[in-house]
Amino acid sequence: MLDTIIYDVKNNIGYITINRPKALNALNQVVLGELSEVVDMAEKDPNVKVVIITGAGGKAFVAGADIAAMQMMTPSEAYDFARMAQEIYNRIQYMPKIVIAAIDGFALGGGCELAMACDIRVASAKSKIGIPEVTLGVIPGFAGTQRLPRLVGLSRAKEMLATARKVPADEALSIGLVNHVVEENPVAKAEEIAADICKNSISAIALGKRAMNEGIEMELKKGIEHEAALFAVTFSTEDQREGMTAFLEKRPANFK
Ligand code: CAA
């Protein structure tokens, strides 16, 4: 039984909706525990080809880690809390399926960090994204200091950290913090992207995602060599046979 998250599967999409709208979907241990559970379910379910993560209520994706839950934490409890979230976010980044964040409203602190762990981010025009932790006397703890500079560059990330500014969606688009901005209903745009993904080879996408995730952490020459090894793996799949045969037979590929 889930209390703070709604999980649903439709048309090969696993929908994870953080559902604590009264607290703007802030993340406490219960939400993180349930997020871990549903991420596992989505990863293991062969019917799920793409995952969409969103927030309920129309005001926030996630407004951060739960400040009330953190107020009295000891340093050791804060460390465990951060590690718990980081481990789940890492699983999202490295899972062999594409994960899309559909941001409708505030994505702040732990919410911005959750969105950054996803592969693709779609935001509605009213969304605001930022890492305002320094206004609370802390720093980002769910990998924001690591993922944000990798996404937008070190200098922009430092400015966002130090000013705590909530970056509007159009600016987030221009600095590469989100992939798309839509007037409203970012879930519909995420579904459109998911539908395009589902037409392609899911096993190839998993290996391509892995090549990028692992390669970006390597020296270029090593990353390129790693790509060749994973390219070779695709030649042991049914999808490679089907994809190339379909092309040569001038018909659409029928991937399973
Ligand atoms: N934790 C706990 N509760 C939160 C919350 C959070 N991160 N964000 C919002 N809420 C709660 C508010 O306390 C409020 O609850 P009550 O109705 O019971 O008072 C409710 O959600 C609605 O929020 P507001 O009344 O503040 O709504 P607003 O429209 O005036 O402002 C906001 C919206 C600008 C997002 C504001 O709520 C805000 O600044 N929230 C905190 C954002 C933040 O600092 N996030 C970072 C958290 S630290 C972190 O995430 C650390 C990390 O990296 C792990």
PDB file of C-alpha atoms in Angstrom, residues 3-256:
ATOM      1  CA  ASP A   3       0.371   6.520   0.857  1.00  0.00           C
ATOM      2  CA  THR A   4       2.395   9.245  -0.786  1.00  0.00           C
ATOM      3  CA  ILE A   5       2.916   8.030  -4.315  1.00  0.00           C
ATOM      4  CA  ILE A   6       0.535   6.940  -7.042  1.00  0.00           C
ATOM      5  CA  TYR A   7       1.917   4.292  -9.369  1.00  0.00           C
ATOM      6  CA  ASP A   8       0.200   3.259 -12.550  1.00  0.00           C
ATOM      7  CA  VAL A   9       1.103   1.502 -15.800  1.00  0.00           C
ATOM      8  CA  LYS A  10      -0.609   2.397 -19.094  1.00  0.00           C
ATOM      9  CA  ASN A  11       0.495   1.954 -22.713  1.00  0.00           C
ATOM     10  CA  ASN A  12       3.972   0.754 -21.701  1.00  0.00           C
ATOM     11  CA  ILE A  13       4.509   3.841 -19.526  1.00  0.00           C
ATOM     12  CA  GLY A  14       5.092   3.605 -15.779  1.00  0.00           C
ATOM     13  CA  TYR A  15       3.660   6.723 -14.115  1.00  0.00           C
ATOM     14  CA  ILE A  16       5.146   7.731 -10.763  1.00  0.00           C
ATOM     15  CA  THR A  17       3.226  10.618  -9.205  1.00  0.00           C
ATOM     16  CA  ILE A  18       4.537  12.104  -5.954  1.00  0.00           C
ATOM     17  CA  ASN A  19       1.307  12.747  -4.112  1.00  0.00           C
ATOM     18  CA  ARG A  20       1.677  15.033  -1.092  1.00  0.00           C
ATOM     19  CA  PRO A  21       0.168  18.185  -2.608  1.00  0.00           C
ATOM     20  CA  LYS A  22      -0.501  19.883   0.769  1.00  0.00           C
ATOM     21  CA  ALA A  23       3.262  19.919   1.405  1.00  0.00           C
ATOM     22  CA  LEU A  24       4.011  20.650  -2.270  1.00  0.00           C
ATOM     23  CA  ASN A  25       5.149  17.016  -2.585  1.00  0.00           C
ATOM     24  CA  ALA A  26       8.097  17.530  -0.207  1.00  0.00           C
ATOM     25  CA  LEU A  27      10.191  14.427   0.268  1.00  0.00           C
ATOM     26  CA  ASN A  28      10.409  12.807   3.692  1.00  0.00           C
ATOM     27  CA  GLN A  29      11.578   9.268   4.527  1.00  0.00           C
ATOM     28  CA  VAL A  30       8.141   7.793   3.798  1.00  0.00           C
ATOM     29  CA  VAL A  31       8.010   9.333   0.314  1.00  0.00           C
ATOM     30  CA  LEU A  32      11.587   8.266  -0.395  1.00  0.00           C
ATOM     31  CA  GLY A  33      10.857   4.698   0.788  1.00  0.00           C
ATOM     32  CA  GLU A  34       7.838   4.509  -1.485  1.00  0.00           C
ATOM     33  CA  LEU A  35       9.747   6.097  -4.362  1.00  0.00           C
ATOM     34  CA  SER A  36      12.352   3.375  -3.982  1.00  0.00           C
ATOM     35  CA  GLU A  37       9.604   0.724  -4.111  1.00  0.00           C
ATOM     36  CA  VAL A  38       7.968   2.067  -7.279  1.00  0.00           C
ATOM     37  CA  VAL A  39      11.288   2.675  -9.038  1.00  0.00           C
ATOM     38  CA  ASP A  40      12.015  -1.023  -8.447  1.00  0.00           C
ATOM     39  CA  MET A  41       8.582  -1.987  -9.790  1.00  0.00           C
ATOM     40  CA  ALA A  42       9.015   0.138 -12.917  1.00  0.00           C
ATOM     41  CA  GLU A  43      12.505  -1.170 -13.526  1.00  0.00           C
ATOM     42  CA  LYS A  44      11.503  -4.827 -13.215  1.00  0.00           C
ATOM     43  CA  ASP A  45       8.197  -4.708 -15.129  1.00  0.00           C
ATOM     44  CA  PRO A  46       8.793  -5.777 -18.755  1.00  0.00           C
ATOM     45  CA  ASN A  47       5.569  -3.976 -19.745  1.00  0.00           C
ATOM     46  CA  VAL A  48       7.110  -0.674 -18.706  1.00  0.00           C
ATOM     47  CA  LYS A  49       9.264   0.757 -21.477  1.00  0.00           C
ATOM     48  CA  VAL A  50       9.433   4.381 -20.315  1.00  0.00           C
ATOM     49  CA  VAL A  51       8.883   5.973 -16.895  1.00  0.00           C
ATOM     50  CA  ILE A  52       7.307   9.378 -16.262  1.00  0.00           C
ATOM     51  CA  ILE A  53       7.780  11.026 -12.859  1.00  0.00           C
ATOM     52  CA  THR A  54       5.531  13.914 -11.935  1.00  0.00           C
ATOM     53  CA  GLY A  55       4.014  15.691  -8.930  1.00  0.00           C
ATOM     54  CA  ALA A  56       0.353  15.910  -7.927  1.00  0.00           C
ATOM     55  CA  GLY A  57      -1.621  19.088  -7.288  1.00  0.00           C
ATOM     56  CA  GLY A  58      -0.651  21.328 -10.202  1.00  0.00           C
ATOM     57  CA  LYS A  59       1.551  23.601  -8.076  1.00  0.00           C
ATOM     58  CA  ALA A  60       4.782  21.672  -7.617  1.00  0.00           C
ATOM     59  CA  PHE A  61       6.790  18.840  -9.052  1.00  0.00           C
ATOM     60  CA  VAL A  62       8.544  18.554  -5.684  1.00  0.00           C
ATOM     61  CA  ALA A  63       9.338  21.601  -3.488  1.00  0.00           C
ATOM     62  CA  GLY A  64      12.350  19.884  -1.958  1.00  0.00           C
ATOM     63  CA  ALA A  65      13.275  17.628   0.882  1.00  0.00           C
ATOM     64  CA  ASP A  66      10.834  17.994   3.772  1.00  0.00           C
ATOM     65  CA  ILE A  67      12.122  20.869   5.888  1.00  0.00           C
ATOM     66  CA  ALA A  68       9.977  19.900   8.904  1.00  0.00           C
ATOM     67  CA  ALA A  69      11.422  16.386   8.800  1.00  0.00           C
ATOM     68  CA  MET A  70      14.990  17.722   8.574  1.00  0.00           C
ATOM     69  CA  GLN A  71      14.777  20.526  11.146  1.00  0.00           C
ATOM     70  CA  MET A  72      16.016  18.499  14.129  1.00  0.00           C
ATOM     71  CA  MET A  73      18.242  16.007  12.316  1.00  0.00           C
ATOM     72  CA  THR A  74      21.708  15.264  13.678  1.00  0.00           C
ATOM     73  CA  PRO A  75      24.623  15.328  11.211  1.00  0.00           C
ATOM     74  CA  SER A  76      24.605  11.541  11.121  1.00  0.00           C
ATOM     75  CA  GLU A  77      20.846  11.397  10.426  1.00  0.00           C
ATOM     76  CA  ALA A  78      21.275  14.031   7.705  1.00  0.00           C
ATOM     77  CA  TYR A  79      24.019  11.923   6.119  1.00  0.00           C
ATOM     78  CA  ASP A  80      21.790   8.806   6.116  1.00  0.00           C
ATOM     79  CA  PHE A  81      18.864  10.823   4.696  1.00  0.00           C
ATOM     80  CA  ALA A  82      21.042  12.186   1.882  1.00  0.00           C
ATOM     81  CA  ARG A  83      22.504   8.757   1.106  1.00  0.00           C
ATOM     82  CA  MET A  84      19.029   7.205   0.992  1.00  0.00           C
ATOM     83  CA  ALA A  85      17.844   9.738  -1.599  1.00  0.00           C
ATOM     84  CA  GLN A  86      21.115   9.670  -3.544  1.00  0.00           C
ATOM     85  CA  GLU A  87      20.917   5.891  -3.865  1.00  0.00           C
ATOM     86  CA  ILE A  88      17.372   6.076  -5.296  1.00  0.00           C
ATOM     87  CA  TYR A  89      18.292   8.936  -7.636  1.00  0.00           C
ATOM     88  CA  ASN A  90      21.322   6.962  -8.852  1.00  0.00           C
ATOM     89  CA  ARG A  91      19.037   4.017  -9.610  1.00  0.00           C
ATOM     90  CA  ILE A  92      16.842   6.338 -11.686  1.00  0.00           C
ATOM     91  CA  GLN A  93      19.848   7.689 -13.598  1.00  0.00           C
ATOM     92  CA  TYR A  94      21.312   4.245 -14.264  1.00  0.00           C
ATOM     93  CA  MET A  95      18.133   2.178 -14.808  1.00  0.00           C
ATOM     94  CA  PRO A  96      17.989   0.621 -18.277  1.00  0.00           C
ATOM     95  CA  LYS A  97      14.849   2.586 -19.197  1.00  0.00           C
ATOM     96  CA  ILE A  98      14.355   6.224 -20.078  1.00  0.00           C
ATOM     97  CA  VAL A  99      12.884   8.273 -17.227  1.00  0.00           C
ATOM     98  CA  ILE A 100      11.151  11.580 -18.023  1.00  0.00           C
ATOM     99  CA  ALA A 101      10.449  14.255 -15.406  1.00  0.00           C
ATOM    100  CA  ALA A 102       7.227  16.153 -16.119  1.00  0.00           C
ATOM    101  CA  ILE A 103       7.567  19.375 -14.101  1.00  0.00           C
ATOM    102  CA  ASP A 104       4.430  21.424 -13.465  1.00  0.00           C
ATOM    103  CA  GLY A 105       5.353  24.120 -10.969  1.00  0.00           C
ATOM    104  CA  PHE A 106       8.141  24.249  -8.397  1.00  0.00           C
ATOM    105  CA  ALA A 107      11.096  21.870  -8.692  1.00  0.00           C
ATOM    106  CA  LEU A 108      13.293  23.022  -5.839  1.00  0.00           C
ATOM    107  CA  GLY A 109      16.106  21.500  -3.823  1.00  0.00           C
ATOM    108  CA  GLY A 110      15.507  17.744  -3.652  1.00  0.00           C
ATOM    109  CA  GLY A 111      12.853  18.211  -6.385  1.00  0.00           C
ATOM    110  CA  CYS A 112      15.298  19.841  -8.788  1.00  0.00           C
ATOM    111  CA  GLU A 113      17.742  17.068  -7.873  1.00  0.00           C
ATOM    112  CA  LEU A 114      15.132  14.387  -8.623  1.00  0.00           C
ATOM    113  CA  ALA A 115      14.393  15.983 -12.002  1.00  0.00           C
ATOM    114  CA  MET A 116      18.118  16.100 -12.777  1.00  0.00           C
ATOM    115  CA  ALA A 117      18.461  12.372 -12.071  1.00  0.00           C
ATOM    116  CA  CYS A 118      15.888  11.756 -14.831  1.00  0.00           C
ATOM    117  CA  ASP A 119      17.035  11.424 -18.439  1.00  0.00           C
ATOM    118  CA  ILE A 120      14.698  14.030 -19.938  1.00  0.00           C
ATOM    119  CA  ARG A 121      12.940  17.010 -18.351  1.00  0.00           C
ATOM    120  CA  VAL A 122       9.772  18.647 -19.637  1.00  0.00           C
ATOM    121  CA  ALA A 123       8.433  21.721 -17.828  1.00  0.00           C
ATOM    122  CA  SER A 124       5.285  23.823 -18.027  1.00  0.00           C
ATOM    123  CA  ALA A 125       5.794  27.547 -18.635  1.00  0.00           C
ATOM    124  CA  LYS A 126       4.918  28.465 -15.043  1.00  0.00           C
ATOM    125  CA  SER A 127       7.587  26.136 -13.577  1.00  0.00           C
ATOM    126  CA  LYS A 128      10.436  27.412 -11.448  1.00  0.00           C
ATOM    127  CA  ILE A 129      13.542  25.368 -10.847  1.00  0.00           C
ATOM    128  CA  GLY A 130      16.269  25.957  -8.317  1.00  0.00           C
ATOM    129  CA  ILE A 131      18.446  24.867  -5.442  1.00  0.00           C
ATOM    130  CA  PRO A 132      17.530  27.251  -2.600  1.00  0.00           C
ATOM    131  CA  GLU A 133      19.197  25.223   0.184  1.00  0.00           C
ATOM    132  CA  VAL A 134      21.563  28.030   1.234  1.00  0.00           C
ATOM    133  CA  THR A 135      18.512  30.047   2.360  1.00  0.00           C
ATOM    134  CA  LEU A 136      18.093  27.300   4.977  1.00  0.00           C
ATOM    135  CA  GLY A 137      21.744  27.201   6.022  1.00  0.00           C
ATOM    136  CA  VAL A 138      22.482  23.916   4.235  1.00  0.00           C
ATOM    137  CA  ILE A 139      23.722  22.772   0.850  1.00  0.00           C
ATOM    138  CA  PRO A 140      21.989  20.454  -1.619  1.00  0.00           C
ATOM    139  CA  GLY A 141      22.237  16.905  -0.333  1.00  0.00           C
ATOM    140  CA  PHE A 142      20.555  14.831  -3.031  1.00  0.00           C
ATOM    141  CA  ALA A 143      23.426  15.267  -5.554  1.00  0.00           C
ATOM    142  CA  GLY A 144      22.569  18.794  -6.704  1.00  0.00           C
ATOM    143  CA  THR A 145      26.138  20.038  -6.325  1.00  0.00           C
ATOM    144  CA  GLN A 146      27.203  17.214  -8.650  1.00  0.00           C
ATOM    145  CA  ARG A 147      24.478  16.921 -11.283  1.00  0.00           C
ATOM    146  CA  LEU A 148      23.732  20.643 -11.736  1.00  0.00           C
ATOM    147  CA  PRO A 149      27.265  21.663 -12.844  1.00  0.00           C
ATOM    148  CA  ARG A 150      27.336  18.682 -15.181  1.00  0.00           C
ATOM    149  CA  LEU A 151      24.080  19.872 -16.774  1.00  0.00           C
ATOM    150  CA  VAL A 152      24.458  23.651 -16.935  1.00  0.00           C
ATOM    151  CA  GLY A 153      28.193  24.208 -16.347  1.00  0.00           C
ATOM    152  CA  LEU A 154      30.100  25.045 -13.189  1.00  0.00           C
ATOM    153  CA  SER A 155      29.672  28.804 -13.263  1.00  0.00           C
ATOM    154  CA  ARG A 156      25.888  28.808 -13.784  1.00  0.00           C
ATOM    155  CA  ALA A 157      25.519  26.108 -11.137  1.00  0.00           C
ATOM    156  CA  LYS A 158      27.543  28.115  -8.611  1.00  0.00           C
ATOM    157  CA  GLU A 159      25.391  31.166  -9.292  1.00  0.00           C
ATOM    158  CA  MET A 160      22.200  29.136  -8.816  1.00  0.00           C
ATOM    159  CA  LEU A 161      23.588  27.695  -5.569  1.00  0.00           C
ATOM    160  CA  ALA A 162      24.729  31.000  -4.119  1.00  0.00           C
ATOM    161  CA  THR A 163      21.768  33.183  -5.148  1.00  0.00           C
ATOM    162  CA  ALA A 164      19.123  30.476  -4.520  1.00  0.00           C
ATOM    163  CA  ARG A 165      17.268  31.965  -7.488  1.00  0.00           C
ATOM    164  CA  LYS A 166      14.278  30.070  -8.802  1.00  0.00           C
ATOM    165  CA  VAL A 167      14.995  29.888 -12.522  1.00  0.00           C
ATOM    166  CA  PRO A 168      11.890  30.346 -14.740  1.00  0.00           C
ATOM    167  CA  ALA A 169      11.115  27.621 -17.284  1.00  0.00           C
ATOM    168  CA  ASP A 170      12.132  29.590 -20.400  1.00  0.00           C
ATOM    169  CA  GLU A 171      15.526  30.356 -18.884  1.00  0.00           C
ATOM    170  CA  ALA A 172      15.877  26.734 -17.715  1.00  0.00           C
ATOM    171  CA  LEU A 173      15.357  25.755 -21.354  1.00  0.00           C
ATOM    172  CA  SER A 174      17.987  28.184 -22.596  1.00  0.00           C
ATOM    173  CA  ILE A 175      20.655  26.816 -20.211  1.00  0.00           C
ATOM    174  CA  GLY A 176      19.857  23.156 -20.878  1.00  0.00           C
ATOM    175  CA  LEU A 177      18.323  22.502 -17.476  1.00  0.00           C
ATOM    176  CA  VAL A 178      15.124  21.278 -19.169  1.00  0.00           C
ATOM    177  CA  ASN A 179      14.654  19.788 -22.637  1.00  0.00           C
ATOM    178  CA  HIS A 180      11.227  21.233 -23.446  1.00  0.00           C
ATOM    179  CA  VAL A 181       8.843  23.891 -22.160  1.00  0.00           C
ATOM    180  CA  VAL A 182       5.134  23.621 -22.893  1.00  0.00           C
ATOM    181  CA  GLU A 183       2.377  26.105 -22.081  1.00  0.00           C
ATOM    182  CA  GLU A 184       0.673  23.565 -19.831  1.00  0.00           C
ATOM    183  CA  ASN A 185       0.335  19.804 -19.269  1.00  0.00           C
ATOM    184  CA  PRO A 186       3.951  18.619 -19.333  1.00  0.00           C
ATOM    185  CA  VAL A 187       2.737  15.031 -18.808  1.00  0.00           C
ATOM    186  CA  ALA A 188       1.091  15.127 -22.268  1.00  0.00           C
ATOM    187  CA  LYS A 189       4.400  16.263 -23.802  1.00  0.00           C
ATOM    188  CA  ALA A 190       6.243  13.533 -21.842  1.00  0.00           C
ATOM    189  CA  GLU A 191       3.743  10.992 -23.212  1.00  0.00           C
ATOM    190  CA  GLU A 192       4.430  12.204 -26.761  1.00  0.00           C
ATOM    191  CA  ILE A 193       8.156  11.681 -26.216  1.00  0.00           C
ATOM    192  CA  ALA A 194       7.472   8.281 -24.608  1.00  0.00           C
ATOM    193  CA  ALA A 195       5.389   7.232 -27.626  1.00  0.00           C
ATOM    194  CA  ASP A 196       8.314   8.080 -29.934  1.00  0.00           C
ATOM    195  CA  ILE A 197      10.691   6.106 -27.681  1.00  0.00           C
ATOM    196  CA  CYS A 198       8.375   3.068 -27.621  1.00  0.00           C
ATOM    197  CA  LYS A 199       8.604   2.733 -31.418  1.00  0.00           C
ATOM    198  CA  ASN A 200      12.328   2.024 -31.144  1.00  0.00           C
ATOM    199  CA  SER A 201      14.380  -0.845 -29.797  1.00  0.00           C
ATOM    200  CA  ILE A 202      14.119  -0.711 -26.003  1.00  0.00           C
ATOM    201  CA  SER A 203      17.136  -2.992 -25.596  1.00  0.00           C
ATOM    202  CA  ALA A 204      19.232  -0.691 -27.809  1.00  0.00           C
ATOM    203  CA  ILE A 205      18.031   2.369 -25.883  1.00  0.00           C
ATOM    204  CA  ALA A 206      19.093   0.682 -22.614  1.00  0.00           C
ATOM    205  CA  LEU A 207      22.575   0.009 -23.992  1.00  0.00           C
ATOM    206  CA  GLY A 208      22.857   3.491 -25.525  1.00  0.00           C
ATOM    207  CA  LYS A 209      21.847   5.062 -22.212  1.00  0.00           C
ATOM    208  CA  ARG A 210      24.434   2.912 -20.453  1.00  0.00           C
ATOM    209  CA  ALA A 211      27.141   3.880 -22.949  1.00  0.00           C
ATOM    210  CA  MET A 212      26.412   7.574 -22.317  1.00  0.00           C
ATOM    211  CA  ASN A 213      26.084   7.289 -18.521  1.00  0.00           C
ATOM    212  CA  GLU A 214      29.247   5.275 -18.111  1.00  0.00           C
ATOM    213  CA  GLY A 215      31.213   6.890 -20.937  1.00  0.00           C
ATOM    214  CA  ILE A 216      30.730  10.431 -19.667  1.00  0.00           C
ATOM    215  CA  GLU A 217      32.553   9.424 -16.476  1.00  0.00           C
ATOM    216  CA  MET A 218      35.518   8.069 -18.476  1.00  0.00           C
ATOM    217  CA  GLU A 219      38.392   9.600 -20.373  1.00  0.00           C
ATOM    218  CA  LEU A 220      37.196  10.078 -24.012  1.00  0.00           C
ATOM    219  CA  LYS A 221      39.299   7.296 -25.544  1.00  0.00           C
ATOM    220  CA  LYS A 222      38.082   4.816 -22.935  1.00  0.00           C
ATOM    221  CA  GLY A 223      34.478   5.931 -23.419  1.00  0.00           C
ATOM    222  CA  ILE A 224      34.775   5.405 -27.166  1.00  0.00           C
ATOM    223  CA  GLU A 225      36.204   1.915 -26.628  1.00  0.00           C
ATOM    224  CA  HIS A 226      33.379   1.185 -24.169  1.00  0.00           C
ATOM    225  CA  GLU A 227      30.896   2.212 -26.863  1.00  0.00           C
ATOM    226  CA  ALA A 228      32.372  -0.355 -29.292  1.00  0.00           C
ATOM    227  CA  ALA A 229      31.944  -3.095 -26.667  1.00  0.00           C
ATOM    228  CA  LEU A 230      28.288  -2.170 -26.099  1.00  0.00           C
ATOM    229  CA  PHE A 231      27.690  -1.754 -29.850  1.00  0.00           C
ATOM    230  CA  ALA A 232      28.927  -5.349 -30.187  1.00  0.00           C
ATOM    231  CA  VAL A 233      26.450  -6.476 -27.514  1.00  0.00           C
ATOM    232  CA  THR A 234      23.548  -5.149 -29.604  1.00  0.00           C
ATOM    233  CA  PHE A 235      24.556  -7.673 -32.286  1.00  0.00           C
ATOM    234  CA  SER A 236      23.536 -10.481 -29.953  1.00  0.00           C
ATOM    235  CA  THR A 237      19.955  -9.164 -29.718  1.00  0.00           C
ATOM    236  CA  GLU A 238      16.803 -10.046 -31.628  1.00  0.00           C
ATOM    237  CA  ASP A 239      16.199  -6.324 -32.083  1.00  0.00           C
ATOM    238  CA  GLN A 240      19.359  -5.951 -34.184  1.00  0.00           C
ATOM    239  CA  ARG A 241      18.201  -8.759 -36.513  1.00  0.00           C
ATOM    240  CA  GLU A 242      14.685  -7.387 -36.697  1.00  0.00           C
ATOM    241  CA  GLY A 243      15.725  -3.721 -37.104  1.00  0.00           C
ATOM    242  CA  MET A 244      18.197  -4.327 -39.897  1.00  0.00           C
ATOM    243  CA  THR A 245      16.087  -6.966 -41.674  1.00  0.00           C
ATOM    244  CA  ALA A 246      13.058  -4.659 -41.576  1.00  0.00           C
ATOM    245  CA  PHE A 247      15.089  -1.830 -43.097  1.00  0.00           C
ATOM    246  CA  LEU A 248      16.330  -4.043 -45.920  1.00  0.00           C
ATOM    247  CA  GLU A 249      12.829  -5.429 -46.510  1.00  0.00           C
ATOM    248  CA  LYS A 250      11.505  -1.838 -46.617  1.00  0.00           C
ATOM    249  CA  ARG A 251       9.005  -2.365 -43.786  1.00  0.00           C
ATOM    250  CA  PRO A 252       8.689  -0.892 -40.288  1.00  0.00           C
ATOM    251  CA  ALA A 253      10.569  -2.810 -37.590  1.00  0.00           C
ATOM    252  CA  ASN A 254       8.460  -4.775 -35.194  1.00  0.00           C
ATOM    253  CA  PHE A 255      10.329  -4.606 -31.912  1.00  0.00           C
ATOM    254  CA  LYS A 256       8.940  -6.596 -28.980  1.00  0.00           C
TER     255      LYS A 256
END
